[in-house]
PDB file of N, CA and C in Angstrom:
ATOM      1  N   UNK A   1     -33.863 -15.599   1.178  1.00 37.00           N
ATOM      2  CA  UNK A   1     -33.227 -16.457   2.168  1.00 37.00           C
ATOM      3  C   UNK A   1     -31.810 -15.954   2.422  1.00 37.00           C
ATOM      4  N   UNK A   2     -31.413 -15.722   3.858  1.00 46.00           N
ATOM      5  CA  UNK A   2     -30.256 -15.406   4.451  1.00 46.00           C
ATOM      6  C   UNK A   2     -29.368 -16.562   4.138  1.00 46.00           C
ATOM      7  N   UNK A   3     -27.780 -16.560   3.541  1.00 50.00           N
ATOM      8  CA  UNK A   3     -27.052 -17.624   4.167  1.00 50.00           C
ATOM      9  C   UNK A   3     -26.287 -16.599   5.168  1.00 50.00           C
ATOM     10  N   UNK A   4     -25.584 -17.873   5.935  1.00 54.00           N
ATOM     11  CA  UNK A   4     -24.640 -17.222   6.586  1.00 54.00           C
ATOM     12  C   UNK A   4     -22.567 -17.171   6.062  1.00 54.00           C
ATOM     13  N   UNK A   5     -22.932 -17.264   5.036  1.00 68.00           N
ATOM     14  CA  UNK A   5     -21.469 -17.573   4.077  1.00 68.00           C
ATOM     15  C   UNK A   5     -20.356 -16.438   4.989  1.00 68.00           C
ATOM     16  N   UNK A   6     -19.170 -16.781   5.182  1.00 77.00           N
ATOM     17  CA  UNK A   6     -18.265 -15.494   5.578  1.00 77.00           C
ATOM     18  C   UNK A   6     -18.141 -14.767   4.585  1.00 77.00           C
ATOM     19  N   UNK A   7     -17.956 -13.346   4.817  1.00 86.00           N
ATOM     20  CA  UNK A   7     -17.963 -12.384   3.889  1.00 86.00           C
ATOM     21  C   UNK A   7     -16.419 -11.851   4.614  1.00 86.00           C
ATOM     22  N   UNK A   8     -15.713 -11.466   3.082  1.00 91.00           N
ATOM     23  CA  UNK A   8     -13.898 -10.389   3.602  1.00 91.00           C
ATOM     24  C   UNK A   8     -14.242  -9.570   3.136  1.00 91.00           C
ATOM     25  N   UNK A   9     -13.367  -8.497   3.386  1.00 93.00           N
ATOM     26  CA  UNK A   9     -13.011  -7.223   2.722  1.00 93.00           C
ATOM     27  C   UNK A   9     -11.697  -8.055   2.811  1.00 93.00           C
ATOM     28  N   UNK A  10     -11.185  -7.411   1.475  1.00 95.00           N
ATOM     29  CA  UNK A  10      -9.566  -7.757   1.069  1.00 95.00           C
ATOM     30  C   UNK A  10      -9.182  -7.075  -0.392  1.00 95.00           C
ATOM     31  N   UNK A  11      -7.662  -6.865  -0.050  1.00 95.00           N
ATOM     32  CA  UNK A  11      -7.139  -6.498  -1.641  1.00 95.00           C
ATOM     33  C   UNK A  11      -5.918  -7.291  -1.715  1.00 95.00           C
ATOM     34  N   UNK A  12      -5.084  -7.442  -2.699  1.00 96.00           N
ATOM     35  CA  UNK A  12      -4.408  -7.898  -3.188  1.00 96.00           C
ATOM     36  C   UNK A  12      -3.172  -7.252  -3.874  1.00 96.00           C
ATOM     37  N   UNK A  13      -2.125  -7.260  -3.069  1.00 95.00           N
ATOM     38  CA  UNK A  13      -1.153  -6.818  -4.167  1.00 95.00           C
ATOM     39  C   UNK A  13      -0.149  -7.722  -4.636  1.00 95.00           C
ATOM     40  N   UNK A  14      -0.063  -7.305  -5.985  1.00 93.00           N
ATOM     41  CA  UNK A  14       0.751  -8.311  -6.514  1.00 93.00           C
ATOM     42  C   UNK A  14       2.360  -7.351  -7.693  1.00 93.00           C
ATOM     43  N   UNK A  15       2.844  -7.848  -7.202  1.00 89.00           N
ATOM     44  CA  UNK A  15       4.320  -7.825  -7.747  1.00 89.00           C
ATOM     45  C   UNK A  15       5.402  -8.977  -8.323  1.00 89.00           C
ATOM     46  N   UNK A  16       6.112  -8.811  -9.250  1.00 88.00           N
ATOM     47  CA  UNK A  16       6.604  -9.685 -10.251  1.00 88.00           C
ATOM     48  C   UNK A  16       7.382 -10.178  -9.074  1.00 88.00           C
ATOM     49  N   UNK A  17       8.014  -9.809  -7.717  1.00 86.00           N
ATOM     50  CA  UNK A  17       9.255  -9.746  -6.858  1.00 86.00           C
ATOM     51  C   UNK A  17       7.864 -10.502  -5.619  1.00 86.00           C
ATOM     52  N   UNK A  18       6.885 -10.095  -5.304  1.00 87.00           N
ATOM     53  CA  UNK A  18       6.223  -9.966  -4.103  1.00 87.00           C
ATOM     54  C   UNK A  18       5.139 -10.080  -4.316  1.00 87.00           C
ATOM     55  N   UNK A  19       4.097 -10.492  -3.373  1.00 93.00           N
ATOM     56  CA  UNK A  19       2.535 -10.528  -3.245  1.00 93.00           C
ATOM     57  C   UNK A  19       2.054 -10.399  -1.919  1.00 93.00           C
ATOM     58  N   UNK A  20       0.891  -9.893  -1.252  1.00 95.00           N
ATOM     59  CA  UNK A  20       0.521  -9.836   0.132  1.00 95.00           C
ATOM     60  C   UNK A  20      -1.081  -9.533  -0.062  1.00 95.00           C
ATOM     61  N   UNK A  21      -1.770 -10.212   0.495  1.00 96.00           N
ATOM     62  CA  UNK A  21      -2.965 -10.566   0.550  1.00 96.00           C
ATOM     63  C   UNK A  21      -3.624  -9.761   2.080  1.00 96.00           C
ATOM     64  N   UNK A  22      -4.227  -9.025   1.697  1.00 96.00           N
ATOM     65  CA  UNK A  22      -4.866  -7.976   3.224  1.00 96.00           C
ATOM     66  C   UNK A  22      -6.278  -8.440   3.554  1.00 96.00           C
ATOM     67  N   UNK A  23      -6.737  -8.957   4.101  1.00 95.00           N
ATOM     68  CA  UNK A  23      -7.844  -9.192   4.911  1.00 95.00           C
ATOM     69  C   UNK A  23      -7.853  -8.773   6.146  1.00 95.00           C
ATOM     70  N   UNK A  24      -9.668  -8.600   6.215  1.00 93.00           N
ATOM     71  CA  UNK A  24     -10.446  -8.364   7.146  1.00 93.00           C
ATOM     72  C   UNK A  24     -11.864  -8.967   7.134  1.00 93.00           C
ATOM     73  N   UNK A  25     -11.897 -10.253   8.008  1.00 92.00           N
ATOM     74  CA  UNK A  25     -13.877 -10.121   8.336  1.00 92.00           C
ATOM     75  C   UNK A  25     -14.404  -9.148   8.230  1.00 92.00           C
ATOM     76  N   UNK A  26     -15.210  -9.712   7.595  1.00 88.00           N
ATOM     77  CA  UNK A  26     -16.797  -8.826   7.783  1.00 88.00           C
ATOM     78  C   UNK A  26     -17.343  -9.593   8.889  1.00 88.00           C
ATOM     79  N   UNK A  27     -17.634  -9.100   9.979  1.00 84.00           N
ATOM     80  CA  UNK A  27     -19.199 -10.150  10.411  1.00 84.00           C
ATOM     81  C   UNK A  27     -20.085 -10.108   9.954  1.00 84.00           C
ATOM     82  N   UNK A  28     -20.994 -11.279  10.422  1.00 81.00           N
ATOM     83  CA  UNK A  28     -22.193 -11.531   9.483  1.00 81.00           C
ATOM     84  C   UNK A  28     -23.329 -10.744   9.968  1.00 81.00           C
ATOM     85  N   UNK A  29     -24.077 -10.135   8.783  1.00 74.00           N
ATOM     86  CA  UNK A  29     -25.479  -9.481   9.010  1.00 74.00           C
ATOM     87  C   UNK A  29     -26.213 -10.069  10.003  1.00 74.00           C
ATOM     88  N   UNK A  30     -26.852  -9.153  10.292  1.00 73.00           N
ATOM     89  CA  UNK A  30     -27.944  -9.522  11.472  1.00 73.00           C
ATOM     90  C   UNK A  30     -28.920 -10.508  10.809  1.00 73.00           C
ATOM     91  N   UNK A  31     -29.402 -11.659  10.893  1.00 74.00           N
ATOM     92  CA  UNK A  31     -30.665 -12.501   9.840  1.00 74.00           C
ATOM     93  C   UNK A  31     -31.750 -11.914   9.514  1.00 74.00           C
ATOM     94  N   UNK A  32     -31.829 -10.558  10.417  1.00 75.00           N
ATOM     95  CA  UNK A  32     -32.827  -9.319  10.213  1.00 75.00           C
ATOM     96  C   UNK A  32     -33.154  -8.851   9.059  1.00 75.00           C
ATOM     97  N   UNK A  33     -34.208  -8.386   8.408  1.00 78.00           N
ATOM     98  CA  UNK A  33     -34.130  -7.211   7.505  1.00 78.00           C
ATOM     99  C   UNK A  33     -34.027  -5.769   7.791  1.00 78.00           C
ATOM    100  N   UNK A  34     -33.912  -5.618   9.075  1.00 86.00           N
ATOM    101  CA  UNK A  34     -34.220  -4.596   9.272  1.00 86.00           C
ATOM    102  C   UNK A  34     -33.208  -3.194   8.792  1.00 86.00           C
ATOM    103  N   UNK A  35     -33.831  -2.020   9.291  1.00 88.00           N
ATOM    104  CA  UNK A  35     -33.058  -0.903   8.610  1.00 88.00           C
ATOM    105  C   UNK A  35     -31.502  -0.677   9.450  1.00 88.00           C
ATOM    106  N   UNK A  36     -32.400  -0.970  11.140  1.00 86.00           N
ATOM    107  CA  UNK A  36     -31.172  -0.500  11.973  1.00 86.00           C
ATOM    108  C   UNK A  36     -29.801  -1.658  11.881  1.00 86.00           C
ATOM    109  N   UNK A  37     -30.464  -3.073  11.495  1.00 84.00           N
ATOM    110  CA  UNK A  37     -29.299  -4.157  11.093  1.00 84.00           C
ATOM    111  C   UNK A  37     -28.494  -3.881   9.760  1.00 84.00           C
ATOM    112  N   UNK A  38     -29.093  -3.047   8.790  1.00 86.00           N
ATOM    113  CA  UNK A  38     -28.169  -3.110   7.629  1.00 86.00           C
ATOM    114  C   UNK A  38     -27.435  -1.705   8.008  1.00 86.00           C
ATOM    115  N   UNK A  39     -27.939  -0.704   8.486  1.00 89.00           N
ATOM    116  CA  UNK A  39     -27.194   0.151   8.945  1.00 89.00           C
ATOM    117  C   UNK A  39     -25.597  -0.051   9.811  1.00 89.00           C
ATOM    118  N   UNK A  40     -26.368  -1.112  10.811  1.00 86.00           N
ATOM    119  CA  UNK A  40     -24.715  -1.784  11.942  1.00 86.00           C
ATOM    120  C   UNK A  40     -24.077  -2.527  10.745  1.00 86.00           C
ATOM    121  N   UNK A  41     -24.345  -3.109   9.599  1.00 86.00           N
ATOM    122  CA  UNK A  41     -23.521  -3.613   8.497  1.00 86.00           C
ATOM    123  C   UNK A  41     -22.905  -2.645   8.232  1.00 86.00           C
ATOM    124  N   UNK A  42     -23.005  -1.677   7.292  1.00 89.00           N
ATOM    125  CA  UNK A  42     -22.553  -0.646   6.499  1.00 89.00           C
ATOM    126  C   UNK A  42     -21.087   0.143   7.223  1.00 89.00           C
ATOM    127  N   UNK A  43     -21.604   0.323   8.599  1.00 91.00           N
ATOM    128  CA  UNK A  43     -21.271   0.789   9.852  1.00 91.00           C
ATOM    129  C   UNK A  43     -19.434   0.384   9.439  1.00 91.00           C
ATOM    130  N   UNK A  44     -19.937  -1.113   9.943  1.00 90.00           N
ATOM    131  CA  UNK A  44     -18.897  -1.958  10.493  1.00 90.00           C
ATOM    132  C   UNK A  44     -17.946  -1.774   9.330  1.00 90.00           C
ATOM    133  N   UNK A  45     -18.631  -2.026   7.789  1.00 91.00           N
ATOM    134  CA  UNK A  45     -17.493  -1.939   6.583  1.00 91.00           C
ATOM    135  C   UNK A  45     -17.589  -0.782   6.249  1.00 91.00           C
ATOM    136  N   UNK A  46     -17.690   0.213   7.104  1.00 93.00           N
ATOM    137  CA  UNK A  46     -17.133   2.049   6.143  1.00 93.00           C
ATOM    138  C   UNK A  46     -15.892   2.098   7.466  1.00 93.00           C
ATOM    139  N   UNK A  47     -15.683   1.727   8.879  1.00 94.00           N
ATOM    140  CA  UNK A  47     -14.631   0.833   9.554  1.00 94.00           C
ATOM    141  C   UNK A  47     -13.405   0.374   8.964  1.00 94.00           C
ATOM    142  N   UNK A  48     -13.889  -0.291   8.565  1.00 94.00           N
ATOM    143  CA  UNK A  48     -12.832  -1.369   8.180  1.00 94.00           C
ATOM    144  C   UNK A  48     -11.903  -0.962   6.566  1.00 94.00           C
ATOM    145  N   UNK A  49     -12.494  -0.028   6.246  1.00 95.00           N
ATOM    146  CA  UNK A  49     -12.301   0.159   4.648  1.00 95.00           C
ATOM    147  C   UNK A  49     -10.658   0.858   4.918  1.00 95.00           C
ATOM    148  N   UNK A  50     -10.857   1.828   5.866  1.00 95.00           N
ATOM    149  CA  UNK A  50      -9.858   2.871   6.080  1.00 95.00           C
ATOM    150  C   UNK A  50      -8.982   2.599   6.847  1.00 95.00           C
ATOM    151  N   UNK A  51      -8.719   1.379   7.578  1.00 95.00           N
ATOM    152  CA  UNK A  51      -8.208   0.384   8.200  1.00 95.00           C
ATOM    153  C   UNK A  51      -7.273  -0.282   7.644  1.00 95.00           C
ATOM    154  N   UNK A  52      -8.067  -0.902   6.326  1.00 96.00           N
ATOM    155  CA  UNK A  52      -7.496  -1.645   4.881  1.00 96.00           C
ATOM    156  C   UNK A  52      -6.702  -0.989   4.054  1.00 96.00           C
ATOM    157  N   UNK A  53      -6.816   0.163   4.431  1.00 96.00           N
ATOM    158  CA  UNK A  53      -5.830   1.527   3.716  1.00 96.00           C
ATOM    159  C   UNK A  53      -4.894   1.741   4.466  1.00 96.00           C
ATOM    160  N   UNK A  54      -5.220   2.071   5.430  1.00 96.00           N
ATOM    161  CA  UNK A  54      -3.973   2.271   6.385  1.00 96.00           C
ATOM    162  C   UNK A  54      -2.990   1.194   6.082  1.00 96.00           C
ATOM    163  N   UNK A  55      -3.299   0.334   6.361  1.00 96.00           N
ATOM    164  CA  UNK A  55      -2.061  -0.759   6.261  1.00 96.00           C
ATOM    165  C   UNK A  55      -1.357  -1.883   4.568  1.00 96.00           C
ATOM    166  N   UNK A  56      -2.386  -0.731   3.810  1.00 95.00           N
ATOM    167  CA  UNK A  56      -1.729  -1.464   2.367  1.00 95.00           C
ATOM    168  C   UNK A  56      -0.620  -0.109   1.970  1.00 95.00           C
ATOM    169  N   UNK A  57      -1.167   1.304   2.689  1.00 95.00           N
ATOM    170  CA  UNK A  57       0.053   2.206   3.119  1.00 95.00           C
ATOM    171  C   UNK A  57       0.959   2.136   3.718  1.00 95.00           C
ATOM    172  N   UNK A  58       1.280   1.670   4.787  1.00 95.00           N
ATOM    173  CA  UNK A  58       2.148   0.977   5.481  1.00 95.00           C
ATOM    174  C   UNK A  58       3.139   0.246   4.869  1.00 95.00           C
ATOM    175  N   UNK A  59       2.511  -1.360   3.940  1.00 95.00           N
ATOM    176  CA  UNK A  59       3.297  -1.778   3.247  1.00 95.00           C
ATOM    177  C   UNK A  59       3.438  -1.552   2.172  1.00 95.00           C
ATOM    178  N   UNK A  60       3.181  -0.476   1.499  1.00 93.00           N
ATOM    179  CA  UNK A  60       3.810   0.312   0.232  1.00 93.00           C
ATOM    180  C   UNK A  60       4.800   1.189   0.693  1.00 93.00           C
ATOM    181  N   UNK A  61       4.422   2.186   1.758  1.00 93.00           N
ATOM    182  CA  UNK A  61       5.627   2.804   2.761  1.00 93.00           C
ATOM    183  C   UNK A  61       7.163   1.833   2.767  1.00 93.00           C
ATOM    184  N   UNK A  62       6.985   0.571   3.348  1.00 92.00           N
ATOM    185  CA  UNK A  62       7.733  -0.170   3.709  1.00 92.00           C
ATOM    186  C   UNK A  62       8.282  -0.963   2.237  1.00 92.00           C
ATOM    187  N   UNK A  63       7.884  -1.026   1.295  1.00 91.00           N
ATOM    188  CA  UNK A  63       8.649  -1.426  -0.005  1.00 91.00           C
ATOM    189  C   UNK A  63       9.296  -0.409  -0.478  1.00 91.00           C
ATOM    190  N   UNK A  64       8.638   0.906  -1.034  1.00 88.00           N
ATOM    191  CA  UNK A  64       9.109   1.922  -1.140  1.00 88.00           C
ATOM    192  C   UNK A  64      11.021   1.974  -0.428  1.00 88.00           C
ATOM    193  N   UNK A  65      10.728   2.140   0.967  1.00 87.00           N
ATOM    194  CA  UNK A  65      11.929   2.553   1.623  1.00 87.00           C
ATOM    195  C   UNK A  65      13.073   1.357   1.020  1.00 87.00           C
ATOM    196  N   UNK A  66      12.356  -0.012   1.146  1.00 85.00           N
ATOM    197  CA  UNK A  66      13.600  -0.952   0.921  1.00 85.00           C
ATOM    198  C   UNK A  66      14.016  -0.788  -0.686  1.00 85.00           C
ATOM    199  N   UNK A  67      13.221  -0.536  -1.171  1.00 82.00           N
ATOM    200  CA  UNK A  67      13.753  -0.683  -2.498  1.00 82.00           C
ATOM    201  C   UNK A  67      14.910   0.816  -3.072  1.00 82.00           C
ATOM    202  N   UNK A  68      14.137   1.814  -2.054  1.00 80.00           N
ATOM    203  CA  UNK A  68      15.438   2.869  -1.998  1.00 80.00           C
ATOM    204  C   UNK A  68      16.980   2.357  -1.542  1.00 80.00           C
ATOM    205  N   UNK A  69      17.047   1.475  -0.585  1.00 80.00           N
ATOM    206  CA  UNK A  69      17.707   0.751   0.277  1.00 80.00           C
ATOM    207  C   UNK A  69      18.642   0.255  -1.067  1.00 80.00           C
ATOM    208  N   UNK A  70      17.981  -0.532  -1.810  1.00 79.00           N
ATOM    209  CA  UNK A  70      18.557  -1.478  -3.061  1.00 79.00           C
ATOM    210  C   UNK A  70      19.344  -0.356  -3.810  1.00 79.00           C
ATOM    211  N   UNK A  71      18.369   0.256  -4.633  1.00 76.00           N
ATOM    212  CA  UNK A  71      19.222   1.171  -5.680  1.00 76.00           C
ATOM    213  C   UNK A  71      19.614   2.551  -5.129  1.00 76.00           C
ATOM    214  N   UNK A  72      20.071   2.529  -3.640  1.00 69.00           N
ATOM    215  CA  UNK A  72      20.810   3.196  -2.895  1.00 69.00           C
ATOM    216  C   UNK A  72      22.805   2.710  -2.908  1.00 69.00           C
ATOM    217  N   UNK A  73      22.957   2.205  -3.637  1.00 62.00           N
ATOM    218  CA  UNK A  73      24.179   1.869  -3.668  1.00 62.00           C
ATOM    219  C   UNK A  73      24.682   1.788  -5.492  1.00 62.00           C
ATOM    220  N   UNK A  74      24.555   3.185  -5.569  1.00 61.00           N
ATOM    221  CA  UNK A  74      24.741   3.932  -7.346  1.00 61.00           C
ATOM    222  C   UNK A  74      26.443   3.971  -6.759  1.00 61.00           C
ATOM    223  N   UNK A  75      26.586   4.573  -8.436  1.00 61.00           N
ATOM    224  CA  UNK A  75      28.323   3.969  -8.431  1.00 61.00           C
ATOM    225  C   UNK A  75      28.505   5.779  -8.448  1.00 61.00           C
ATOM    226  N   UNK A  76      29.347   6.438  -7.804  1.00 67.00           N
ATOM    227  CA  UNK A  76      30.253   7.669  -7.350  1.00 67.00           C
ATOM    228  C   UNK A  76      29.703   8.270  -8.849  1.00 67.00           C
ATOM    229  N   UNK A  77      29.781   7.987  -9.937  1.00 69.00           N
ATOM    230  CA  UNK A  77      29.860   8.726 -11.261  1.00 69.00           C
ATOM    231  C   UNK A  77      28.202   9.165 -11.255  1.00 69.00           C
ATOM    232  N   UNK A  78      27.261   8.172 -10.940  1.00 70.00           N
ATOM    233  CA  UNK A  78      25.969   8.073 -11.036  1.00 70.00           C
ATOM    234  C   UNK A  78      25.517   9.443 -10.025  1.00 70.00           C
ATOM    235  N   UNK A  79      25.685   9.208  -9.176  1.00 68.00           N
ATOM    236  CA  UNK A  79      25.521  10.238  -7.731  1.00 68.00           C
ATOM    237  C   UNK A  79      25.945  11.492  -8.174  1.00 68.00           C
ATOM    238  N   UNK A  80      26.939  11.909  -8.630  1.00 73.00           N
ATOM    239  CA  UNK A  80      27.857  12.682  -9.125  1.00 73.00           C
ATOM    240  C   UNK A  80      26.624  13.840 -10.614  1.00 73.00           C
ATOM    241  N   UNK A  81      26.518  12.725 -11.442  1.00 75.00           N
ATOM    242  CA  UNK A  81      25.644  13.369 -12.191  1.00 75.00           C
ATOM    243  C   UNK A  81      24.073  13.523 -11.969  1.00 75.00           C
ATOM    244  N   UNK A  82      23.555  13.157 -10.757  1.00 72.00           N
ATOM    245  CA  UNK A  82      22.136  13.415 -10.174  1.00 72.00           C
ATOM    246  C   UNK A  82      22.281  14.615  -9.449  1.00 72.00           C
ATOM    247  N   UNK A  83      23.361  15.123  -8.975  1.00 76.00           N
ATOM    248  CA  UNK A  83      23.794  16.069  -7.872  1.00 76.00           C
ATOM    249  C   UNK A  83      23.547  17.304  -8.789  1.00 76.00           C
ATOM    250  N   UNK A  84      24.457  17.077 -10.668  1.00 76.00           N
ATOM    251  CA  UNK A  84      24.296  17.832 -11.542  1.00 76.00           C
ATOM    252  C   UNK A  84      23.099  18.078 -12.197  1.00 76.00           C
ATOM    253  N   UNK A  85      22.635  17.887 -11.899  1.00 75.00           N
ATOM    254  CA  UNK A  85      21.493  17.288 -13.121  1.00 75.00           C
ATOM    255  C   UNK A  85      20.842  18.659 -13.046  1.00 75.00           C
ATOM    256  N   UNK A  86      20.788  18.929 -14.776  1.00 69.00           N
ATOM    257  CA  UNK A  86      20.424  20.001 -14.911  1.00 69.00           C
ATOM    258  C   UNK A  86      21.673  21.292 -15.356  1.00 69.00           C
ATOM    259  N   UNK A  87      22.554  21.406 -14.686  1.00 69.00           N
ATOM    260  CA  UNK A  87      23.201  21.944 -14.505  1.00 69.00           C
ATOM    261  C   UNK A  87      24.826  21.618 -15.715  1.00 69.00           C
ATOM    262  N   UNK A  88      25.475  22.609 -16.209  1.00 70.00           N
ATOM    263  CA  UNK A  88      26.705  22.424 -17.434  1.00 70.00           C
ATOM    264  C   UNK A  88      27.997  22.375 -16.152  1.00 70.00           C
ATOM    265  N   UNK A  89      28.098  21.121 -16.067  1.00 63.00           N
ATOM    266  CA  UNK A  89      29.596  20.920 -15.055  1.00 63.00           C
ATOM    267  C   UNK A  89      30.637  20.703 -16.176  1.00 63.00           C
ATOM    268  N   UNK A  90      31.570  21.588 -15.711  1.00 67.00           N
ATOM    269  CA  UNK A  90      33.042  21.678 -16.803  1.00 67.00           C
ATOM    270  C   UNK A  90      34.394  20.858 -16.459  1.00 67.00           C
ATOM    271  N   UNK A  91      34.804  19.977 -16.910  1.00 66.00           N
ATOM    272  CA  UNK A  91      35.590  19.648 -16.024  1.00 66.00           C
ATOM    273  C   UNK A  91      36.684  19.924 -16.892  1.00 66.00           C
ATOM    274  N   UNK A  92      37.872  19.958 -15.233  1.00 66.00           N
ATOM    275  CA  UNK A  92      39.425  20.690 -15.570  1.00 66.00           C
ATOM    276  C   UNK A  92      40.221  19.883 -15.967  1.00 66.00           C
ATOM    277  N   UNK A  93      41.047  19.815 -16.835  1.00 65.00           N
ATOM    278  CA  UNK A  93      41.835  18.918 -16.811  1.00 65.00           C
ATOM    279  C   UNK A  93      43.155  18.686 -15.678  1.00 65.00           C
ATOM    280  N   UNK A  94      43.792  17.912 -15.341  1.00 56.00           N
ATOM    281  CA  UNK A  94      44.955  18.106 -14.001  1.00 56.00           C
ATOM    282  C   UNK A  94      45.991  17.730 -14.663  1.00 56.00           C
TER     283      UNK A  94
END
C-alpha cells in the first residue's frame, strides 16, 4: 500500500554559534509501480541532490568569509609574525 506522506531531502548544519536547516520536496511517487514511475522518482532526487550541495556550499562559502572578517582584525605583532613565519627575523636594537 502507497501512502502519500511528504517526503524531503534535507541536511542540517549545526554549529555551537549557528544552525540552518536545507530543504527540498521530493514530490510524491507516481501511485504506480511501474519502472518508468520509479525511474521519474530517482530522476527528480539525483536533481535535487546537487542542488542541496550547491547551496550548503554557498553557505559554508559565506561563513567561511565572515568568520575571516572576525579574526581579521589580529593585533600588528600577530600579522607581523605570520608574515615571518618560518623565517629567523633579527631585530636591531635603536
Amino acid at each position: 500500500m502507497a501512502t502519500n506522506s511528504q517526503l524531503n531531502l534535507q541536511a542540517v548544519y549545526a554549529a555551537p554559534d549557528a544552525s540552518k536547516v536545507f530543504t527540498h520536496e521530493i514530490p510524491p511517487a507516481s501511485s504506480t509501480d511501474s519502472f518508468a514511475a520509479k525511474q521519474s522518482h530517482l530522476t527528480t532526487l539525483q536533481s535535487l541532490v546537487p542542488r542541496l550541495q550547491e547551496e550548503i556550499n554557498v553557505f559554508l562559502t559565506e561563513r567561511m568569509e565572515e568568520d575571516k572578517k572576525t579574526q581579521g582584525a589580529i593585533s600588528e605583532k600577530e600579522a607581523k609574525e605570520e608574515e615571518n613565519y618560518g623565517e629567523e627575523v633579527v631585530e636591531e636594537d635603536a
